[in-house]
């Protein structure tokens, strides 16, 4: 069991869905995250932008403890991620406890990671049945509703190889939603798609935003960030360079590094 020294933060009036305080992450000698501080409010669409290698995806993976942070504090809905506080120490949770907490966090990756031997319907049903022990009948009913929600009711019996990249990504979103998460993480969900397939995926994400789902989105889709995002952070070299409302940051960036990056992507 590992321990980490910590300080107790001051109590806040309203609880953020995600709170990062001085988060550091290294892989060997490579220091990837260098003290990330940010908060994501419930029902907020929080966009992360920045060049490749800036630490965006690593930070996302730390939120659901796919990667363990080396220093700082990271909490979801008021609970520490991967640790339990006892006195002035943080004690790492057992893998089974981490997995149980991870059920509340849906994640959609760049690559769809669908089970190739299962139909779209079976992919969406799998986690509720296997992880939560839900009855197949109720899991099937929810899976059918979710596939309809992402516009794929007519593709329920198709295998991933029979679906386009955009359709596979929409199945992946439905699969994440099947666990009824309180938070959704999107790691560049459209970056592996042909341009004409991007719109359908973004439309599904817009719908989730309208329904009040708390979302953290690593994206290069600046139009989506501007139209749908409630907050935006520009990261570079493992630090938060600039943050604010998406329209403000994208149209009137204050930091020279932000200006340079946006001049190449807008």
mmCIF file of N, CA and C in Angstrom, residues 22-36 51-62 67-71 235-240:
data_model
loop_
_atom_site.group_PDB
_atom_site.id
_atom_site.type_symbol
_atom_site.label_atom_id
_atom_site.label_comp_id
_atom_site.label_asym_id
_atom_site.label_seq_id
_atom_site.Cartn_x
_atom_site.Cartn_y
_atom_site.Cartn_z
ATOM 1 N N UNK A 22 -3.041 20.585 -8.209
ATOM 2 C CA UNK A 22 -1.610 20.314 -8.297
ATOM 3 C C UNK A 22 -1.285 18.926 -8.806
ATOM 4 N N UNK A 23 -2.003 18.464 -9.841
ATOM 5 C CA UNK A 23 -1.832 17.093 -10.330
ATOM 6 C C UNK A 23 -0.563 16.977 -11.175
ATOM 7 N N UNK A 24 0.273 16.036 -10.797
ATOM 8 C CA UNK A 24 1.506 15.731 -11.535
ATOM 9 C C UNK A 24 1.463 14.280 -11.992
ATOM 10 N N UNK A 25 2.017 14.034 -13.178
ATOM 11 C CA UNK A 25 2.134 12.675 -13.692
ATOM 12 C C UNK A 25 3.408 12.573 -14.515
ATOM 13 N N UNK A 26 4.198 11.539 -14.215
ATOM 14 C CA UNK A 26 5.426 11.271 -14.971
ATOM 15 C C UNK A 26 5.434 9.838 -15.459
ATOM 16 N N UNK A 27 6.064 9.639 -16.595
ATOM 17 C CA UNK A 27 6.375 8.300 -17.087
ATOM 18 C C UNK A 27 7.892 8.214 -17.150
ATOM 19 N N UNK A 28 8.483 7.543 -16.166
ATOM 20 C CA UNK A 28 9.943 7.513 -16.080
ATOM 21 C C UNK A 28 10.462 8.923 -15.847
ATOM 22 N N UNK A 29 11.350 9.380 -16.721
ATOM 23 C CA UNK A 29 11.911 10.721 -16.569
ATOM 24 C C UNK A 29 11.088 11.779 -17.302
ATOM 25 N N UNK A 30 10.047 11.345 -18.004
ATOM 26 C CA UNK A 30 9.208 12.295 -18.747
ATOM 27 C C UNK A 30 8.112 12.845 -17.837
ATOM 28 N N UNK A 31 8.169 14.132 -17.573
ATOM 29 C CA UNK A 31 7.202 14.804 -16.694
ATOM 30 C C UNK A 31 6.060 15.315 -17.579
ATOM 31 N N UNK A 32 4.930 14.615 -17.563
ATOM 32 C CA UNK A 32 3.842 14.876 -18.508
ATOM 33 C C UNK A 32 2.874 15.936 -17.990
ATOM 34 N N UNK A 33 2.438 15.803 -16.755
ATOM 35 C CA UNK A 33 1.552 16.800 -16.134
ATOM 36 C C UNK A 33 2.322 17.501 -15.027
ATOM 37 N N UNK A 34 2.297 18.836 -15.055
ATOM 38 C CA UNK A 34 3.189 19.603 -14.179
ATOM 39 C C UNK A 34 2.411 20.540 -13.260
ATOM 40 N N UNK A 35 1.453 19.968 -12.556
ATOM 41 C CA UNK A 35 0.701 20.764 -11.592
ATOM 42 C C UNK A 35 -0.589 21.313 -12.163
ATOM 43 N N UNK A 36 -1.509 20.426 -12.545
ATOM 44 C CA UNK A 36 -2.774 20.841 -13.150
ATOM 45 C C UNK A 36 -3.778 21.200 -12.065
ATOM 46 N N UNK A 51 -1.717 21.201 -28.372
ATOM 47 C CA UNK A 51 -0.959 20.384 -29.322
ATOM 48 C C UNK A 51 -0.802 18.954 -28.818
ATOM 49 N N UNK A 52 -0.484 18.054 -29.727
ATOM 50 C CA UNK A 52 -0.195 16.673 -29.342
ATOM 51 C C UNK A 52 0.974 16.659 -28.358
ATOM 52 N N UNK A 53 0.854 15.805 -27.352
ATOM 53 C CA UNK A 53 1.910 15.709 -26.353
ATOM 54 C C UNK A 53 1.817 16.712 -25.226
ATOM 55 N N UNK A 54 0.728 17.485 -25.183
ATOM 56 C CA UNK A 54 0.608 18.507 -24.141
ATOM 57 C C UNK A 54 0.100 17.947 -22.817
ATOM 58 N N UNK A 55 -0.373 16.693 -22.802
ATOM 59 C CA UNK A 55 -0.826 16.070 -21.557
ATOM 60 C C UNK A 55 -2.333 15.928 -21.448
ATOM 61 N N UNK A 56 -3.077 16.313 -22.478
ATOM 62 C CA UNK A 56 -4.541 16.297 -22.411
ATOM 63 C C UNK A 56 -5.088 14.883 -22.176
ATOM 64 N N UNK A 57 -4.667 13.952 -23.019
ATOM 65 C CA UNK A 57 -5.179 12.587 -22.904
ATOM 66 C C UNK A 57 -4.706 11.922 -21.616
ATOM 67 N N UNK A 58 -3.485 12.202 -21.209
ATOM 68 C CA UNK A 58 -2.979 11.658 -19.946
ATOM 69 C C UNK A 58 -3.828 12.140 -18.781
ATOM 70 N N UNK A 59 -4.171 13.420 -18.787
ATOM 71 C CA UNK A 59 -5.006 13.946 -17.707
ATOM 72 C C UNK A 59 -6.365 13.252 -17.698
ATOM 73 N N UNK A 60 -6.936 13.047 -18.869
ATOM 74 C CA UNK A 60 -8.227 12.375 -18.955
ATOM 75 C C UNK A 60 -8.141 10.973 -18.355
ATOM 76 N N UNK A 61 -7.068 10.259 -18.654
ATOM 77 C CA UNK A 61 -6.904 8.897 -18.145
ATOM 78 C C UNK A 61 -6.655 8.880 -16.637
ATOM 79 N N UNK A 62 -6.117 9.963 -16.106
ATOM 80 C CA UNK A 62 -5.936 10.046 -14.657
ATOM 81 C C UNK A 62 -7.282 10.195 -13.937
ATOM 82 N N UNK A 67 -4.512 5.889 -15.314
ATOM 83 C CA UNK A 67 -3.140 6.265 -14.958
ATOM 84 C C UNK A 67 -3.153 6.817 -13.540
ATOM 85 N N UNK A 68 -2.160 6.464 -12.751
ATOM 86 C CA UNK A 68 -2.067 6.941 -11.373
ATOM 87 C C UNK A 68 -1.247 8.227 -11.322
ATOM 88 N N UNK A 69 -1.766 9.224 -10.625
ATOM 89 C CA UNK A 69 -1.029 10.475 -10.500
ATOM 90 C C UNK A 69 0.132 10.295 -9.521
ATOM 91 N N UNK A 70 1.163 11.106 -9.691
ATOM 92 C CA UNK A 70 2.340 11.030 -8.830
ATOM 93 C C UNK A 70 2.298 12.014 -7.674
ATOM 94 N N UNK A 71 1.517 13.079 -7.844
ATOM 95 C CA UNK A 71 1.395 14.069 -6.772
ATOM 96 C C UNK A 71 0.130 14.878 -7.016
ATOM 97 N N UNK A 235 -3.981 23.618 -23.022
ATOM 98 C CA UNK A 235 -2.825 23.032 -22.355
ATOM 99 C C UNK A 235 -1.636 22.971 -23.298
ATOM 100 N N UNK A 236 -0.463 23.137 -22.738
ATOM 101 C CA UNK A 236 0.768 22.951 -23.509
ATOM 102 C C UNK A 236 1.870 22.550 -22.542
ATOM 103 N N UNK A 237 2.638 21.533 -22.927
ATOM 104 C CA UNK A 237 3.788 21.088 -22.142
ATOM 105 C C UNK A 237 3.409 20.790 -20.694
ATOM 106 N N UNK A 238 2.228 20.166 -20.507
ATOM 107 C CA UNK A 238 1.846 19.691 -19.184
ATOM 108 C C UNK A 238 1.293 20.710 -18.231
ATOM 109 N N UNK A 239 1.000 21.918 -18.711
ATOM 110 C CA UNK A 239 0.433 22.948 -17.832
ATOM 111 C C UNK A 239 -0.780 23.583 -18.508
ATOM 112 N N UNK A 240 -1.641 24.176 -17.680
ATOM 113 C CA UNK A 240 -2.754 24.970 -18.192
ATOM 114 C C UNK A 240 -2.219 26.349 -18.540
#
